[in-house]
XYZ file of C-alpha atoms in Angstrom:
346
model
C 71.026 244.666 198.948
C 73.485 242.687 196.853
C 74.882 240.717 199.799
C 71.378 239.727 200.867
C 70.406 238.543 197.404
C 73.600 236.513 197.063
C 72.943 234.914 200.461
C 69.413 234.099 199.321
C 70.760 232.436 196.184
C 73.269 230.476 198.246
C 70.519 228.957 200.391
C 68.815 227.474 197.353
C 72.119 226.584 195.640
C 70.979 227.734 192.218
C 73.277 226.227 189.609
C 73.095 226.409 185.846
C 74.685 223.937 183.439
C 75.475 224.403 179.773
C 76.573 221.847 177.216
C 78.710 223.291 174.436
C 79.770 221.815 171.106
C 82.918 223.248 169.515
C 83.919 222.321 165.986
C 85.313 225.426 164.315
C 88.493 223.758 163.041
C 90.036 220.270 163.258
C 88.828 219.531 166.793
C 85.361 218.368 167.766
C 84.484 218.512 171.449
C 81.587 218.386 173.870
C 82.052 220.371 177.070
C 79.853 220.870 180.117
C 80.410 223.926 182.293
C 78.760 225.197 185.445
C 77.909 228.884 185.851
C 80.761 229.353 188.335
C 83.260 228.288 185.661
C 83.718 224.702 186.864
C 84.468 222.424 183.908
C 82.632 219.132 184.402
C 83.377 217.572 181.028
C 85.937 218.347 178.337
C 86.410 215.392 175.942
C 87.657 216.159 172.444
C 88.668 214.432 169.256
C 91.191 215.792 166.731
C 91.241 215.260 162.991
C 94.898 214.483 162.264
C 96.156 214.471 158.683
C 99.397 212.933 157.317
C 102.673 214.834 157.758
C 103.201 217.545 155.160
C 99.481 218.139 154.645
C 96.819 220.379 156.176
C 93.133 219.825 156.847
C 90.458 220.827 154.345
C 86.916 221.953 155.293
C 85.090 219.054 153.599
C 87.216 216.256 155.072
C 87.199 217.941 158.476
C 83.403 218.198 158.408
C 83.131 214.507 157.566
C 85.353 213.733 160.548
C 83.094 215.811 162.819
C 79.919 214.095 161.673
C 80.311 211.361 164.273
C 79.790 214.062 166.916
C 76.512 212.519 168.235
C 78.255 209.179 168.792
C 81.241 210.987 170.303
C 78.963 212.855 172.723
C 77.210 209.633 173.666
C 80.367 207.616 174.234
C 82.328 210.270 176.131
C 79.830 212.547 177.820
C 77.017 210.224 178.829
C 79.257 207.296 179.731
C 81.912 209.244 181.638
C 79.595 211.674 183.391
C 76.562 209.591 184.251
C 75.767 211.872 187.173
C 74.558 214.521 184.709
C 71.388 213.935 182.741
C 70.015 216.036 179.855
C 67.237 217.215 182.166
C 69.791 219.038 184.313
C 71.137 221.073 181.400
C 69.848 224.624 181.113
C 70.975 225.334 177.563
C 72.809 223.923 174.574
C 75.562 225.984 172.976
C 77.536 225.826 169.791
C 80.320 227.774 168.132
C 78.596 230.186 165.754
C 81.860 231.482 164.317
C 84.380 232.454 163.229
C 85.779 229.217 161.872
C 85.685 226.827 158.921
C 82.249 226.722 157.310
C 81.780 222.966 156.937
C 82.876 221.975 160.456
C 80.829 224.824 161.980
C 77.697 223.573 160.232
C 78.136 220.124 161.793
C 78.223 221.572 165.311
C 75.201 223.764 164.637
C 73.119 220.908 163.194
C 73.942 218.535 166.052
C 73.051 221.222 168.599
C 69.686 221.859 166.940
C 68.971 218.132 166.885
C 69.700 217.784 170.611
C 67.635 220.899 171.298
C 64.591 219.332 169.672
C 65.124 216.026 171.465
C 65.663 217.557 174.906
C 63.601 220.756 174.554
C 66.463 223.024 175.555
C 67.221 226.580 174.357
C 70.133 227.199 172.009
C 72.830 229.853 172.428
C 75.296 230.663 169.660
C 78.759 231.613 170.928
C 81.426 233.809 169.369
C 84.605 231.718 169.260
C 86.976 234.647 169.800
C 85.111 236.115 172.782
C 84.819 232.630 174.275
C 88.608 232.206 174.233
C 88.999 235.394 176.261
C 86.140 234.819 178.684
C 87.028 231.199 179.445
C 90.629 232.295 179.954
C 89.460 234.900 182.461
C 87.294 232.342 184.259
C 90.029 229.694 184.484
C 92.805 232.073 185.579
C 90.744 234.522 187.631
C 92.044 237.463 185.592
C 90.151 240.718 186.136
C 91.338 243.191 183.501
C 94.326 241.753 181.606
C 95.880 242.581 178.279
C 94.987 239.563 176.133
C 97.358 237.981 173.639
C 95.049 235.883 171.485
C 97.121 233.546 169.321
C 95.600 230.619 167.459
C 95.446 228.999 164.054
C 93.062 231.611 162.705
C 93.588 234.665 164.914
C 96.446 236.831 166.149
C 95.354 239.848 168.180
C 96.357 241.915 171.193
C 93.133 242.883 172.958
C 92.239 244.844 176.074
C 89.017 245.998 177.692
C 88.937 249.779 177.436
C 86.096 252.326 177.797
C 83.375 249.724 178.148
C 84.287 247.316 175.370
C 86.992 245.024 174.034
C 89.367 246.869 171.739
C 91.995 245.469 169.389
C 95.297 247.237 169.957
C 97.284 245.177 167.474
C 96.834 242.253 165.115
C 98.261 240.410 162.143
C 97.809 242.140 158.807
C 97.911 238.893 156.836
C 98.008 235.326 158.187
C 97.623 234.168 161.789
C 100.612 232.965 163.792
C 99.134 229.465 164.186
C 98.618 229.170 160.452
C 102.183 230.377 159.922
C 103.546 227.691 162.258
C 101.399 224.988 160.662
C 102.621 225.809 157.164
C 106.235 225.928 158.316
C 105.809 222.484 159.911
C 104.288 221.282 156.661
C 107.398 222.425 154.772
C 109.567 220.405 157.183
C 107.097 217.499 156.930
C 106.688 217.366 160.697
C 103.941 215.223 162.161
C 100.513 216.749 162.779
C 100.120 214.565 165.871
C 99.278 216.012 168.340
C 99.762 219.398 166.623
C 102.304 220.928 164.213
C 103.087 223.838 166.528
C 103.796 221.484 169.412
C 106.246 219.488 167.307
C 108.014 222.687 166.231
C 108.335 223.634 169.900
C 109.895 220.289 170.802
C 112.301 220.281 167.870
C 113.311 223.903 168.576
C 114.655 222.827 171.973
C 117.387 220.914 170.131
C 118.420 223.866 167.975
C 121.630 225.796 168.725
C 122.309 227.949 165.659
C 120.266 231.113 165.074
C 119.264 231.729 161.468
C 118.128 235.277 160.713
C 114.539 235.667 159.514
C 112.594 238.801 158.484
C 111.260 240.683 161.515
C 108.136 242.626 160.520
C 106.398 244.814 163.098
C 104.416 247.780 161.762
C 103.335 249.962 164.655
C 101.101 247.688 166.724
C 100.587 245.171 163.916
C 102.633 242.205 162.759
C 103.089 240.425 159.444
C 103.905 236.734 159.079
C 103.604 236.173 155.320
C 107.117 237.459 154.588
C 108.834 235.382 157.247
C 106.933 232.308 156.062
C 107.971 232.801 152.436
C 111.582 233.290 153.521
C 111.403 230.233 155.774
C 110.050 228.026 152.996
C 112.983 229.043 150.804
C 115.472 228.616 153.646
C 114.206 225.122 154.393
C 114.893 223.955 150.863
C 118.194 225.751 150.269
C 119.919 225.667 153.681
C 119.062 222.067 154.405
C 120.262 221.038 150.957
C 123.600 222.747 151.631
C 123.677 221.368 155.188
C 124.176 224.871 156.561
C 121.809 224.160 159.445
C 119.521 221.494 160.832
C 115.711 221.377 160.993
C 116.049 221.984 164.745
C 118.026 225.189 164.083
C 115.340 226.421 161.694
C 112.547 225.662 164.183
C 114.460 227.429 166.949
C 115.152 230.522 164.833
C 111.655 230.687 163.334
C 109.969 230.382 166.720
C 112.254 232.961 168.395
C 111.602 235.533 165.680
C 107.817 235.351 165.516
C 107.439 235.216 169.296
C 109.676 238.261 169.697
C 107.326 240.129 167.372
C 104.318 239.144 169.472
C 106.015 240.082 172.742
C 106.910 243.523 171.368
C 103.352 244.537 170.506
C 101.987 242.975 173.710
C 104.430 245.003 175.781
C 103.340 248.187 174.012
C 99.676 247.470 174.744
C 100.522 246.893 178.411
C 102.263 250.256 178.591
C 99.294 251.990 176.971
C 96.725 250.387 179.290
C 98.889 250.604 182.392
C 98.405 246.880 182.976
C 100.886 244.289 184.219
C 98.565 241.314 183.662
C 98.848 239.368 180.414
C 96.394 236.607 179.543
C 97.509 234.300 176.725
C 94.692 232.385 175.044
C 94.422 230.252 171.939
C 96.222 227.105 170.890
C 99.592 228.796 170.300
C 99.399 230.123 173.866
C 100.253 226.629 175.091
C 103.797 227.117 173.811
C 106.098 227.431 176.826
C 108.660 229.473 174.920
C 106.060 232.129 174.153
C 105.058 232.228 177.808
C 108.671 232.716 178.887
C 109.053 235.470 176.303
C 106.051 237.373 177.648
C 107.395 237.040 181.188
C 110.575 238.691 179.968
C 108.637 241.833 179.027
C 109.147 243.171 182.558
C 109.815 242.082 186.134
C 106.306 243.027 187.232
C 104.474 241.084 184.534
C 101.861 238.653 185.861
C 101.409 235.953 183.241
C 98.057 234.186 183.161
C 98.165 231.258 180.778
C 95.157 229.264 179.801
C 97.155 226.074 179.355
C 94.035 223.930 179.189
C 93.039 222.959 175.686
C 90.124 225.353 175.800
C 89.590 225.536 172.048
C 87.089 222.778 172.740
C 83.578 222.279 174.033
C 83.976 224.505 177.058
C 84.447 227.426 174.679
C 80.865 226.874 173.691
C 79.498 226.170 177.128
C 81.125 228.654 179.510
C 80.320 232.071 178.032
C 76.876 230.860 176.998
C 76.004 230.165 180.626
C 76.655 233.820 181.365
C 74.558 234.906 178.393
C 71.626 232.687 179.312
C 71.651 233.799 182.947
C 71.503 237.506 182.233
C 68.984 237.030 179.402
C 70.319 240.078 177.574
C 71.040 240.533 173.871
C 74.672 241.179 174.659
C 77.896 239.877 173.198
C 78.824 236.672 174.985
C 80.479 237.044 178.356
C 80.007 240.771 179.027
C 78.550 240.106 182.459
C 80.028 237.778 185.049
C 78.188 234.836 186.526
C 77.402 236.621 189.821
C 75.597 239.692 188.497
C 73.939 237.564 185.851
C 72.243 235.402 188.478
C 70.965 238.513 190.215
C 69.437 239.677 186.965
C 67.722 236.338 186.520
C 66.170 236.342 189.989
C 65.112 239.978 189.788
C 63.608 239.324 186.342
C 64.580 242.796 185.168
C 63.685 243.732 181.605
C 67.017 245.383 180.942
C 68.010 246.605 177.501
């Protein structure tokens, strides 16, 4: 029976380790994760550009090309208790993301695979955000608000698969925040969205921005265009301060996200909300989601998980179950049973 098999596994303390390389955007990271979700290593390095500018694929890829040296200096020096022989697989972000930076991660992973004779597992970046969030928070079946620089989606697991209940119809919320910060010439260190959040705390005057929710979808292009105009005109006339604009901009776009998340919760009959992605680290967004109802259980993945562990964690699950499934469909427990039973499951 299942209990007997799990007890058998416990006696031999079977543990699998995966090393993941994440480089889909301006961060390069090398993470090591155990099959029970324990994060053993999570060093990362961010490509930071001057204020008022963004990051381009070519320059970002050049920044990531020191990934082998980064892995050597941070992983092998800091975590000397783990040797390459103990790793069960090497993982990399297969996509989605920026082409140039993604290629760097893939090439480095293939190089290490040949040197260490380890199998390679490609990981879907979006699914990894959700699955690592579930592992870290212990969420079972939450409504997921996935908000990052390249994605804005409300997702839930329904009828045997992940389904998108709402999303942006143009640009992602993270990209919207980044471009607004660029207009204000805010620093990109440590991140534009973080600096907007801090400056918004000093704002006191609400400036009205376009509020665009279409059914379960949101649109950010209109509010961004309006904001870019408002920055130039209102600041020139001294009608408001940059802090007021950050406060008003943030309140408006987060209200839009909370509205569609609340609708998805009502549809699924769920009170659990899991926020993943870089924008999910914003405390104001978290407070806004909590305000959706007194029974809401907010599960925030406040770790900077858009890093190496995104590559390593879900891939451990995929390697264990040995199935041609989308990353992270099976949990670590059942996956180990499949490995020991050696079932040829389709």
